[in-house]
XYZ file of C-alpha atoms in Angstrom:
605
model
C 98.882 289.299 45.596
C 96.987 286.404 47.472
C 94.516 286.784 45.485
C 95.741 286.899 42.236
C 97.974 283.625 43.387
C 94.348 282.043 44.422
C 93.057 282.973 40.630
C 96.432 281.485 39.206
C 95.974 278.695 41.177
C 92.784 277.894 40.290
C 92.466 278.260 37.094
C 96.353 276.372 36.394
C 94.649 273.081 38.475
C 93.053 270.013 36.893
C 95.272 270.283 33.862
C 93.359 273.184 32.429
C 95.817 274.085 29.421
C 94.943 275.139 25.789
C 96.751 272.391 22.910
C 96.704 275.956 21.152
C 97.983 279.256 22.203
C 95.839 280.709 19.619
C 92.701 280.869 21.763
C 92.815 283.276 24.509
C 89.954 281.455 26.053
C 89.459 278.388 28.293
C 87.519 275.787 26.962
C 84.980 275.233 28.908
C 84.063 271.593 28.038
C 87.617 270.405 28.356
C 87.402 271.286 32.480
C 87.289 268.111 34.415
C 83.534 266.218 34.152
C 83.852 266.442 37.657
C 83.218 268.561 41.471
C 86.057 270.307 40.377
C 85.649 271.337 36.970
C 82.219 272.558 38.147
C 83.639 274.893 40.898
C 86.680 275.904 38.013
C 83.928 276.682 35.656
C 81.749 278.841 38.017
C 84.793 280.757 38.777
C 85.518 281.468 35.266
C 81.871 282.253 34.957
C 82.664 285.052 37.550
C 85.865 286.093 36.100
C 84.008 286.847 32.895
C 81.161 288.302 34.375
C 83.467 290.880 36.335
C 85.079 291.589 33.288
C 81.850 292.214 31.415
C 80.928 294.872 34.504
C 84.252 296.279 34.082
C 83.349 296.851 30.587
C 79.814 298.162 31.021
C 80.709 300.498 33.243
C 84.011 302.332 31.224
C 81.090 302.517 28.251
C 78.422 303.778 31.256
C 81.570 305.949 32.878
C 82.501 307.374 29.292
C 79.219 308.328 27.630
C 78.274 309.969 31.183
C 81.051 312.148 30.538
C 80.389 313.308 27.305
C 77.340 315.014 29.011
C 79.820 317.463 29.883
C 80.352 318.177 26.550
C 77.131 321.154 25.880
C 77.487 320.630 22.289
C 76.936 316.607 22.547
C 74.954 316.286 25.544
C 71.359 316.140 23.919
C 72.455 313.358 21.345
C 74.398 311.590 24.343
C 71.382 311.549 26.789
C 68.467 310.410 24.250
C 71.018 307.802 21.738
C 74.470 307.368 23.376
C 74.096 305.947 26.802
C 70.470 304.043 26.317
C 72.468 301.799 23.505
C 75.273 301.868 25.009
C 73.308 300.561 28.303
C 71.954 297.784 25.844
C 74.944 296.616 24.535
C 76.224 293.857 27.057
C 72.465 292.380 26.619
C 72.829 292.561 23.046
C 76.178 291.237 22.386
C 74.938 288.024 24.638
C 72.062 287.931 22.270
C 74.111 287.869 19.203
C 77.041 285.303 20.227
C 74.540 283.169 21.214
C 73.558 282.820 18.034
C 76.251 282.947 15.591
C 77.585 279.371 16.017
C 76.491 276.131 14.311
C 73.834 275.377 17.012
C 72.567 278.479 17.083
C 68.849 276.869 17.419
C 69.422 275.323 21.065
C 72.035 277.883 22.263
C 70.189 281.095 21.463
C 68.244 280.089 24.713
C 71.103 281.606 26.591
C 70.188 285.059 24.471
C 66.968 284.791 25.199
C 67.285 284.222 28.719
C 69.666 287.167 28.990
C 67.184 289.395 27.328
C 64.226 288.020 29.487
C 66.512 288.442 32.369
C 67.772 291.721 32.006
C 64.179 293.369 31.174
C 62.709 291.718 33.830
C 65.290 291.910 36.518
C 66.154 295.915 35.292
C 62.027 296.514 36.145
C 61.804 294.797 39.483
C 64.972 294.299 41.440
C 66.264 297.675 41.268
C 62.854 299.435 41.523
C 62.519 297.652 45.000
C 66.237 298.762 46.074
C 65.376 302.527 45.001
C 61.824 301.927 47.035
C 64.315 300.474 50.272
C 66.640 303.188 50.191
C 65.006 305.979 49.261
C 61.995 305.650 51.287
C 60.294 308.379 53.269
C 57.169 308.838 54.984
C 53.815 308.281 52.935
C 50.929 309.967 54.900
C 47.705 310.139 52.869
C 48.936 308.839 49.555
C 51.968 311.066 49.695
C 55.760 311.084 50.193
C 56.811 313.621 52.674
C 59.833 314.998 51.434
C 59.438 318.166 53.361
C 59.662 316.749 56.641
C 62.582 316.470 58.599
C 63.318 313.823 59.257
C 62.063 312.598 56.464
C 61.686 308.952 57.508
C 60.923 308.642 60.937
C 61.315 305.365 63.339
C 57.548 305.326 63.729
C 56.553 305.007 60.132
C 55.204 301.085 59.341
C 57.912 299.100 56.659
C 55.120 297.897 54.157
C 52.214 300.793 54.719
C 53.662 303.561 56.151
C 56.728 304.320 53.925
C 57.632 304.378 50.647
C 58.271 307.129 47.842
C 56.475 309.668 45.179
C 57.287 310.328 41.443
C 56.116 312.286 38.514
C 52.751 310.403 37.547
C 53.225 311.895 34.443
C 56.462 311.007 33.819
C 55.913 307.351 34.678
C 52.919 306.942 32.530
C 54.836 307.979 29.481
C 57.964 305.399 29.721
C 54.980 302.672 30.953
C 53.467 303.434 27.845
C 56.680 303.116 25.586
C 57.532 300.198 26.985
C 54.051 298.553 26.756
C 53.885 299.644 22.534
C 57.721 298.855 22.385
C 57.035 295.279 23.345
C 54.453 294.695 20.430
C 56.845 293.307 18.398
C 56.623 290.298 19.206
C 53.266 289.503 18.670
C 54.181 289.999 14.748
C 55.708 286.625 14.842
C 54.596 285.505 17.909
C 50.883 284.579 16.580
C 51.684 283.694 13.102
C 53.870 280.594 14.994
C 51.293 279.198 16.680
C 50.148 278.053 12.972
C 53.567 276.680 12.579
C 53.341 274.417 16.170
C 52.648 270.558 14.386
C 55.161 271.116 11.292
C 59.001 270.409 11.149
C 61.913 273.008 12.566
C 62.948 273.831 9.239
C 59.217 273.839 7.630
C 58.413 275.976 10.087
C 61.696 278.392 9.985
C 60.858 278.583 6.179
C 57.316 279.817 6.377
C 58.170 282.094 9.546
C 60.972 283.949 8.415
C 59.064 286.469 6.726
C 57.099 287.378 9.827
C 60.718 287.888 11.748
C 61.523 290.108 8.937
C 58.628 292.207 9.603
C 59.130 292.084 13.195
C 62.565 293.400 12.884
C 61.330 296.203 10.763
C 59.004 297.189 13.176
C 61.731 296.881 16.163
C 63.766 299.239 13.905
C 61.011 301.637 13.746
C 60.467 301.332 17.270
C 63.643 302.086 18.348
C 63.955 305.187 15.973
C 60.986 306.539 17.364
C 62.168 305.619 20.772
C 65.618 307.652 19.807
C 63.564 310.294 18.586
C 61.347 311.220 21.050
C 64.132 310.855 23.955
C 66.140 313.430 21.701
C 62.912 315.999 22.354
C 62.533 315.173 25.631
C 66.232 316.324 26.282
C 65.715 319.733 24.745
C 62.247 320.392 26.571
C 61.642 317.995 30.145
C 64.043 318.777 33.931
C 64.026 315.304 34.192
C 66.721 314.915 31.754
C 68.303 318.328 32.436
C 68.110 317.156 36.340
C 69.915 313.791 35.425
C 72.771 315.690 33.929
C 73.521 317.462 37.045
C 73.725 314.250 38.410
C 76.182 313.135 36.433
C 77.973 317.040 36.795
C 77.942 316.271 40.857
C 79.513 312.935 40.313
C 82.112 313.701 38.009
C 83.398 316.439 40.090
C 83.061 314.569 43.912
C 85.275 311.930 42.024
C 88.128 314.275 40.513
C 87.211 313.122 37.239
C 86.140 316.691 36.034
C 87.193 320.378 37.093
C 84.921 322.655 38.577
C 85.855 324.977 35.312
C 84.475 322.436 33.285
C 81.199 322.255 35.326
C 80.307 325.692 35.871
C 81.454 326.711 32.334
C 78.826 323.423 31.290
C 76.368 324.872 33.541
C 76.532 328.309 31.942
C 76.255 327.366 28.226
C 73.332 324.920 28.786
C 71.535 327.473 30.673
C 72.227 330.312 27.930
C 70.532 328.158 25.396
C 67.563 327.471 27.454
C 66.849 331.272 28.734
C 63.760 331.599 27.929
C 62.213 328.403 26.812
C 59.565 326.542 28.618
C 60.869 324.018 31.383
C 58.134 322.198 31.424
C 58.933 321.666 35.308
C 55.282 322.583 36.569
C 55.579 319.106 38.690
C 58.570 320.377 40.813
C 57.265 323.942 41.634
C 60.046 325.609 39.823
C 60.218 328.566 37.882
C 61.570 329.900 34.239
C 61.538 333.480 35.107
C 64.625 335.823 34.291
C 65.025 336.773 37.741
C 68.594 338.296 37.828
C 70.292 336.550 41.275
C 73.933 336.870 40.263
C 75.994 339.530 38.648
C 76.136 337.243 34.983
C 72.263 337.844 34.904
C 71.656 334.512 35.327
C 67.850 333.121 35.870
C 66.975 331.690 39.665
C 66.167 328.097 38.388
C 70.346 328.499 36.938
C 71.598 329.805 40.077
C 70.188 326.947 42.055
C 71.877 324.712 39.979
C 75.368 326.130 40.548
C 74.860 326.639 44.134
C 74.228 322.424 43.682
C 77.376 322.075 41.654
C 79.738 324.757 43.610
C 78.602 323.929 47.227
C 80.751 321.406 47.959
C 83.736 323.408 47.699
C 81.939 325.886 49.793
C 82.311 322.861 52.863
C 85.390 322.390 51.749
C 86.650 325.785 52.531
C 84.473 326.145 55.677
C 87.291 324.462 57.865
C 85.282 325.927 61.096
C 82.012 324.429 59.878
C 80.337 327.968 60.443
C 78.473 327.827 57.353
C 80.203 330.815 56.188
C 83.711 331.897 55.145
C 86.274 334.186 56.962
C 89.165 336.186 55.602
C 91.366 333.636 57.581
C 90.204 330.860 55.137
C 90.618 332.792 52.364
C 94.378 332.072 51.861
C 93.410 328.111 51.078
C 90.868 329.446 47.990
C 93.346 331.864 46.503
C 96.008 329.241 46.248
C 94.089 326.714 44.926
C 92.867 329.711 42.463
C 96.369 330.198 41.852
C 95.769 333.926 42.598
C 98.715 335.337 44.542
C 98.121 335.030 48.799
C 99.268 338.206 49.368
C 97.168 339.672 51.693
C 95.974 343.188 49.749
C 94.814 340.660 46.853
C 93.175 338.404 49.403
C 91.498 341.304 50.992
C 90.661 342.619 47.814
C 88.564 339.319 46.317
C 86.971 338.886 49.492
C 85.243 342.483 50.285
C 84.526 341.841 46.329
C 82.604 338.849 47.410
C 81.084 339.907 50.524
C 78.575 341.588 49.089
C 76.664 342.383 52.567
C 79.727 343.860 54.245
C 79.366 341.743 57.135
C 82.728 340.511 57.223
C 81.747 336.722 56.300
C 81.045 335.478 52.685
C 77.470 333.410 52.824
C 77.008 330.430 50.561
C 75.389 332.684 48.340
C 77.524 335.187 47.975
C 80.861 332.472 47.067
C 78.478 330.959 44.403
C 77.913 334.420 42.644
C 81.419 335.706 43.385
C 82.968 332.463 42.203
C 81.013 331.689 39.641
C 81.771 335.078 38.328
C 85.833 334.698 39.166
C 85.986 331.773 36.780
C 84.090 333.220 33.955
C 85.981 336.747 33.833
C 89.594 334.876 34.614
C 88.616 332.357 31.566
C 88.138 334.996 29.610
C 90.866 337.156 30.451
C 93.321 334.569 29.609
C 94.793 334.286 26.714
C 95.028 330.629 24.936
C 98.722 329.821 25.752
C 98.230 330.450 29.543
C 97.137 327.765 31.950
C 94.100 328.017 34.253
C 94.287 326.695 37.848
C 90.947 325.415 38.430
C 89.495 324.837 41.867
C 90.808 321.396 42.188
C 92.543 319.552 44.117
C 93.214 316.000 42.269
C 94.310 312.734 44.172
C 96.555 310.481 43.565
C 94.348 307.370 43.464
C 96.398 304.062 44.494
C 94.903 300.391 43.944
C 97.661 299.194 45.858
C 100.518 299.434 48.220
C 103.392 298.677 45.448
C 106.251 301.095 45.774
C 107.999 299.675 42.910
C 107.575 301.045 39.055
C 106.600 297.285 37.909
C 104.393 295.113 39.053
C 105.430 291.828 40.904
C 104.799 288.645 39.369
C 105.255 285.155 40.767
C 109.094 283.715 39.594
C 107.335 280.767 37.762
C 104.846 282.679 35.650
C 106.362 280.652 32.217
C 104.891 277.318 34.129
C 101.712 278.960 34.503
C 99.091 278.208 31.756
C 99.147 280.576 28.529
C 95.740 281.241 29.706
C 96.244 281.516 33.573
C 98.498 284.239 32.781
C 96.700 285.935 30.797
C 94.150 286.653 33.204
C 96.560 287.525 36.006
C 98.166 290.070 33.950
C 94.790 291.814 32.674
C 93.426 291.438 36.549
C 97.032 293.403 36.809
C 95.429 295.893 34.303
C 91.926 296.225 35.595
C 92.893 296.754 38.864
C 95.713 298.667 38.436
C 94.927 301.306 35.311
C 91.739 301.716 34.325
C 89.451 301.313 37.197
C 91.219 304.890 38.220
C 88.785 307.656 38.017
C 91.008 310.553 38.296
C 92.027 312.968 35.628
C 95.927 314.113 35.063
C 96.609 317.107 37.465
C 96.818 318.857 34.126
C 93.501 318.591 32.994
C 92.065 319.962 36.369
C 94.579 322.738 35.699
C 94.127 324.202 32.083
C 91.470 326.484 30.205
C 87.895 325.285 29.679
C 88.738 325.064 26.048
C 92.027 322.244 27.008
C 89.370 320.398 29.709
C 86.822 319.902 26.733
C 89.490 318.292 24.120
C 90.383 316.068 27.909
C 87.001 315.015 28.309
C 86.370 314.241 24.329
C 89.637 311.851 24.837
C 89.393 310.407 28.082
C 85.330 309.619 26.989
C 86.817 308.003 23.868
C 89.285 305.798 24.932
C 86.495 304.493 27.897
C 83.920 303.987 25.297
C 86.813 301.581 23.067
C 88.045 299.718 25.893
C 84.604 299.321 27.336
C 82.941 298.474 24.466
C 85.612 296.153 23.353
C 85.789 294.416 26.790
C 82.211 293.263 26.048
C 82.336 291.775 22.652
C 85.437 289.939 24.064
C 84.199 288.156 26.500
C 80.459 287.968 25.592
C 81.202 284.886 23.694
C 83.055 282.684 26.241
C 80.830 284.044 28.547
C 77.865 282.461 26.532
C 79.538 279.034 26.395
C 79.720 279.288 29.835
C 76.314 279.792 30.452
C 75.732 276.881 27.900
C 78.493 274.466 29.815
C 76.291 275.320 33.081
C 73.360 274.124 32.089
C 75.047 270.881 30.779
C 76.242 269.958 33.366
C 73.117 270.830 35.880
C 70.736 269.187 33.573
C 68.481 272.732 33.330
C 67.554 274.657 30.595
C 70.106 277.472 29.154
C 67.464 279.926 29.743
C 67.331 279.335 33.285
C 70.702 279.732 33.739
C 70.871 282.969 31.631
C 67.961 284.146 33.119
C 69.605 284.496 36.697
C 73.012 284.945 35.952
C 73.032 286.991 32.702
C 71.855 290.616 34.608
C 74.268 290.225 37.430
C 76.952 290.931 34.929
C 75.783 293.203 32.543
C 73.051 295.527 34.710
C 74.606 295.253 37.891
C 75.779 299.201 37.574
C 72.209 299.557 37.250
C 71.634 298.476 40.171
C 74.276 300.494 42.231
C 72.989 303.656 40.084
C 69.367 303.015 41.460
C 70.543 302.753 45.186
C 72.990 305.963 44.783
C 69.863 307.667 43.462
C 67.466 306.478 45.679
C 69.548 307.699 48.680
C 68.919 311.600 47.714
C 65.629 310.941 48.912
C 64.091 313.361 46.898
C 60.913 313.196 44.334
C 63.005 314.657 41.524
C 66.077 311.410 41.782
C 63.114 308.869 42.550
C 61.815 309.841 39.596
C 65.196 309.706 37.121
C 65.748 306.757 38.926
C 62.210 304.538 38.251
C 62.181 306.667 34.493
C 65.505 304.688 33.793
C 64.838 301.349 34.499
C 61.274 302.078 32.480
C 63.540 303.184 29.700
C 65.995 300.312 30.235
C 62.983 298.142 29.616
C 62.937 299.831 26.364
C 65.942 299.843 25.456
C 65.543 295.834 25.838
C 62.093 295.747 23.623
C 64.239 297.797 21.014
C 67.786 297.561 20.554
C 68.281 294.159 22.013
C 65.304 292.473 20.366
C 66.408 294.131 17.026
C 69.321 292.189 17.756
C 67.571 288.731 18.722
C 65.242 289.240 15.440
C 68.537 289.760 12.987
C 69.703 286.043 14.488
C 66.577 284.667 14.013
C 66.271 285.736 10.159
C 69.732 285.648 9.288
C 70.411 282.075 10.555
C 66.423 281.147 9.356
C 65.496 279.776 12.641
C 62.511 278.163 13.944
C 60.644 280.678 16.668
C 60.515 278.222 19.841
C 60.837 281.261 22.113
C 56.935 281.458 22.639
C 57.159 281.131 27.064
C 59.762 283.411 27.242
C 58.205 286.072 25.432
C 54.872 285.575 26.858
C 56.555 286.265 30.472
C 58.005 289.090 29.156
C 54.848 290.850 28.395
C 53.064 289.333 31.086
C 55.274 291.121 33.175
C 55.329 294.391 31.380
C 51.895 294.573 31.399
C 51.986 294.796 35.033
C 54.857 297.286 35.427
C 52.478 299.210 33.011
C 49.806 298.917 35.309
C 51.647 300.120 38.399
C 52.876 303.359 36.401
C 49.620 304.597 36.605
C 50.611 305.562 40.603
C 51.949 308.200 41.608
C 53.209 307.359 45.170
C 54.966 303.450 45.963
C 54.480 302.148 49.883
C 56.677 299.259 50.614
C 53.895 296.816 50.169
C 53.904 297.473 46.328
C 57.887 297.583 45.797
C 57.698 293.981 47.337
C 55.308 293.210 44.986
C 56.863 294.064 41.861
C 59.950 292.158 43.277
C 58.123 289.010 43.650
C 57.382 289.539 39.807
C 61.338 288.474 39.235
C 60.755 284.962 40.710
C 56.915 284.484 38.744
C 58.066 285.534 35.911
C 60.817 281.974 35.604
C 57.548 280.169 37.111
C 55.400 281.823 34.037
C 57.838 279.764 32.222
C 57.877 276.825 33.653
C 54.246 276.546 33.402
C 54.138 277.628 29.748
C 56.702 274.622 29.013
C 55.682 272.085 31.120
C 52.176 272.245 31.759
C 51.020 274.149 28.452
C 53.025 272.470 25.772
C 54.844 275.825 24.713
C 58.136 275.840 23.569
C-alpha cells in the first residue's frame, strides 16, 4: 500500500493532470520544466518500462508454454518465441516513427535496435560466463569435476566455460549474413551525403525498398532453417526440457502433461538421427523401461520426474520406503489402503529389495500415468501428481482491494496506474494453474495450456503496443531536456525494458553449469542478434520507405556491424575464460564511443 500511495503521490504532484480524459497517457512535455518534472518523468520512464517487462514476459511466459503442446512445439521454437522475443524492439522501432517528426524521433528506434542487439550479445554473454563458470584447464571446461569450480582457479585465466563450436559458428554466421542488409542502402547514401533531406529521401527510397526485401528474405530463411533445426539438432530438443522443468517447478503445468509431452515427442523421433555426437549421447533403441522406451528418452524423464522423487524421499535416503508410500498414492488419488499400497509398490520395486531406487519410480511411474490415462474414460477426472499452491501477492484478507478514500481527487491518470499496478501485481503475475487443470486428463490439460498460452500471448502482446508509444516520447522528452542525442538515451535505456528477461534467462541457464545450457544459452542471444538484423530491421526499413525518409542512420549501423563482426569472430572458440567474457562486455560501452566518433569526428550522420 505504501508504495502504491508513493506512485499516487508522485505522479498526482506538480499539477500533472490531463485537460482530456481521453488520453490514458501523461504528457510528458506538460511535466514541470523543472528538478521535479525531471525526477516525475524518469519515474514514468520506469513505470512504463516495468510495464513493457511485464508484457514481454506474459508473451515470453505464453509461447514457452505452447512448447508443451507436441503438435505446435516445432513451429513455436523456430517462429513463435524468436518474433515474439523481437516484438518490444520492434514496436519501439515503429512508434518512433509513425508521428509527424518521424525524421528526428526515429533516433529513439534506432537506438533501441542498436541497443538491444548490442546489449543482447555482450551483457548477458558475460553474466552466463560469471555464473556459469567452471574450471578451464588446457583450453577446456571441466564439467566432470567435482567441484566443478574450485577456490583455486584464477577469475580472468583460470575459469570460464565450453560450448558446441559447431553450434556457435552457425548462429555467428547467421547473424554476420543477416546483418548485410544494410549495406544495400547503406553505400548507395554515401552518394546522397551533399544533397537536401528530401532530394536525398527521393533518390534513396528505392534502395530501402530493396533492403526490406532482402530483410524479408532473410528472415524467412532465418524462420526456415530454425524450423529444421527443431526437427533434427538436441539443442533445441534440450531447450524444451528446459522449459518442461520450469513449467512444472512453478505449478504452471502437471506432471501428466510433461511426461505425456515427453512420450509423444520421443515416439516421433525413435529412430531418427539426433545429431547429438557433441554431447556423447546415443540414439539406440535400448529398451530401459517397460513402455520400450530408448535410453536417451528415459534420461529425459528421470530429468523431468526426479523432483518428485525428492519430494517423496522425506528421509533424504535417496530411495523410497513403503512408509512413504501413503503420501504418493494420495496425491495419485489411488485409494491408501494398505493391500493397494503394498500392491503398487512390490510392482515398482522391481529388485525386491524392499526400497524403490530413482530408477525404478521413473519406470514404474512413468508407466502408472500412461496405463491410468488410458484406462480412463473421457468423463472421469485424473489426479495428477500435483500439488498446486495458492500463490498470494499480498496479505489482503478481504475479497476487494483497498483503495485510498480520495481516489476521485486523484488524477484520471494517477489512478489509472494504481489500479493496473492493482492488476499486475495482483492477477497476472500469478504463475499457477487452477487446481483443476493439475487434476484432469492429458486431453483437458492440453485445451488448459492452449488457453492459458492464449490469453498470455493477448495481454502480453497488447501490453507492449500500449505503452511502446508513450514510452518513446519519453525517451524523446529525456533527451530534451539533457541536451543528448535520442539515440543515446535509447541506446541505454531501451534493453533494460524490453530484454531484461533475457538477461535473467541467461543467468538461470548459466547456473546449470553444464556444456549443454551454456550452449542454449550463448545460441540464444546469437539468435536474438538475429532476430534484431531480421524482424526488427524489417520493421525500421518499412518506416523508412513508407514515411520516404532520408537514411541519416549511417554511425549507428556501422557500430552495429562493427560489433557483430567481432561477436562473429569470437564464435569461432570453443571454450570462454573470464578474460574474453570481459572483453566482449567492454564491446557495450565502444560500441556508443564508435558512435560518437563516427558523428563527431567523421562527419557521419
Amino acid at each position: 500500500k505504501m508504495w502504491q500511495a508513493a506512485l499516487v503521490l508522485l505522479l498526482s504532484s506538480g499539477g500533472i493532470t490531463p485537460a482530456h480524459a481521453s488520453s490514458i497517457f501523461i504528457s510528458v512535455s506538460s511535466l514541470p520544466d523543472n528538478t521535479d518534472g525531471f525526477i516525475q518523468l524518469m519515474f514514468l520512464t520506469a513505470i512504463y518500462g516495468y510495464i513493457l517487462y511485464i508484457g514481454s514476459n506474459l508473451m515470453a511466459d505464453g509461447s514457452d508454454l505452447l512448447l508443451l503442446v507436441p503438435a505446435w512445439s516445432k513451429l513455436v521454437g523456430s517462429v513463435v518465441i524468436p518474433v515474439l522475443g523481437a516484438v518490444p524492439d520492434g514496436a519501439l522501432v515503429l512508434y518512433s516513427g509513425l508521428g509527424s517528426d518521424a525524421q528526428s524521433k526515429l533516433e529513439v528506434g534506432v537506438g533501441a535496435l542498436a541497443g538491444s542487439t548490442v546489449m543482447l550479445l555482450t551483457v548477458p554473454f558475460f553474466l552466463s560466463a560469471h555464473y556459469g563458470r567452471v574450471d578451464v584447464v588446457d583450453g577446456r571446461g571441466m564439467y566432470k569435476n567435482q567441484p566443478k569450480l574450485t577456490a583455486e582457479a584464477d577469475y580472468l585465466f583460470g575459469s570460464g566455460f565450453s560450448v558446441s563450436g559447431r553450434a556457435i559458428r552457425s548462429a555467428g554466421m547467421v547473424m554476420l549474413v543477416s546483418a548485410t542488409s544494410y549495406w544495400v542502402i547503406q553505400i548507395p547514401s554515401l552518394f546522397y551525403t551533399d544533397d537536401s533531406a528530401s532530394y536525398a529521401a527521393k533518390h534513396e527510397k528505392y534502395y530501402a525498398l530493396a533492403a526490406l526485401i532482402l530483410c524479408i528474405l532473410f528472415f524467412l530463411w532465418y524462420v526456415y532453417r530454425e524450423y529444421t533445426v527443431q526437427q533434427e539438432h538436441t539443442l533445441a530438443r534440450e531447450k524444451q526440457l528446459q522449459v518442461v522443468q520450469e513449467k512444472l517447478a512453478n505449478g504452471q503445468v502437471g506432471l501428466v502433461a510433461a511426461v505425456f509431452y515427453e512420450l509423444k515427442t520421443a515416439r516421433e523421433e525413435e529412430g531418427l538421427a539426433t545429431g547429438a555426437e557433441d554431447y556423447g549421447t546415443t540414439s539406440s533403441q535400448e529398451e530401459s523401461t517397460g513402455l520400450n522406451l530408448s535410453q536417451k528418452t528415459t534420461e529425459r524423464l528421470t530429468t523431468i520426474i526426479k523432483p518428485f522423487f525428492r519430494q517423496y524421499d522425506s528421509d533424504n535416503s535417496g530411495t523410497i520406503e513403503m512408509a512413504e508410500m501413503g503420501a504418493i498414492m494420495k496425491d495419485l488419488g489411488t485409494s491408501t489402503a494398505p493391500l493397494s499400497s503394498a500392491e503398487l509398490f512390490k510392482q515398482w520395486d522391481k529388485d525386491g529389495t524392499g526400497t524403490i531406487t530413482l530408477d525404478e519410480f521413473v519406470e514404474g511411474m512413468a508407466s502408472f500415468i500412461v496405463e491410468r490415462e488410458s484406462s480412463l474414460t473421457p468423463e472421469q477426472p485424473k489426479p495428477s501428481l500435483e500439488r498446486v499452491e495458492t500463490y498470494d501477492f499480498g496479505d489482503d484478507d478481504d475479497d476487494e482491494e483497498d483503495v485510498p478514500d480520495d481516489l476521485q481527487e486523484l488524477s484520471y491518470d494517477a489512478a489509472l496506474l494504481l489500479m493496473l499496478h492493482a492488476f499486475l501485481g495482483g492477477v497476472i503475475m500469478s504463475p499457477h494453474l487452477p487446481h483443476a487443470l493439475g487434476a484432469c486428463r492429458y486431453a483437458e490439460q492440453q485445451k488448459q495450456i492452449k488457453l492459458r498460452s492464449a490469453w498470455r500471448l493477448v495481454l502480453g502482446l497488447g501490453l507492449v503496443l500500449l505503452f511502446s508509444d508513450p514510452m518513446v516520447d519519453a525517451f524523446d522528452e529525456i533527451g530534451d531536456r539533457l541536451d543528448i542525442g535520442d539515440f543515446y538515451v535509447a541506446f541505454v535505456l531501451a534493453p533494460i525494458a524490453s530484454n531484461a528477461s533475457e538477461l535473467l534467462a541467461a543467468t538461470h541457464y548459466a547456473a546449470k553449469k553444464t556444456r549443454k545450457t551454456m550452449t542454449i544459452g550463448i545460441q540464444t542471444l546469437y539468435g536474438a542478434a538475429i532476430m534484431n538484423n531480421t524482424f526488427t530491421t524489417c520493421v525500421f526499413f518499412v518506416v523508412i520507405v513508407a514515411k520516404q525518409l532520408d537514411w541519416k542512420y549511417s554511425a549507428e549501423v556501422i557500430a552495429i556491424y562493427i560489433i557483430e563482426v567481432i561477436m562473429f569472430a569470437f564464435s569461432f572458440k570453443s571454450t570462454f575464460r573470464m578474460v574474453d567474457a570481459l572483453a566482449i562486455l567492454s564491446l557495450y560501452p565502444l560500441s556508443l564511443v564508435i558512435v560518437y566518433l563516427l558523428v563527431n569526428e567523421a562527419g557521419l550522420d
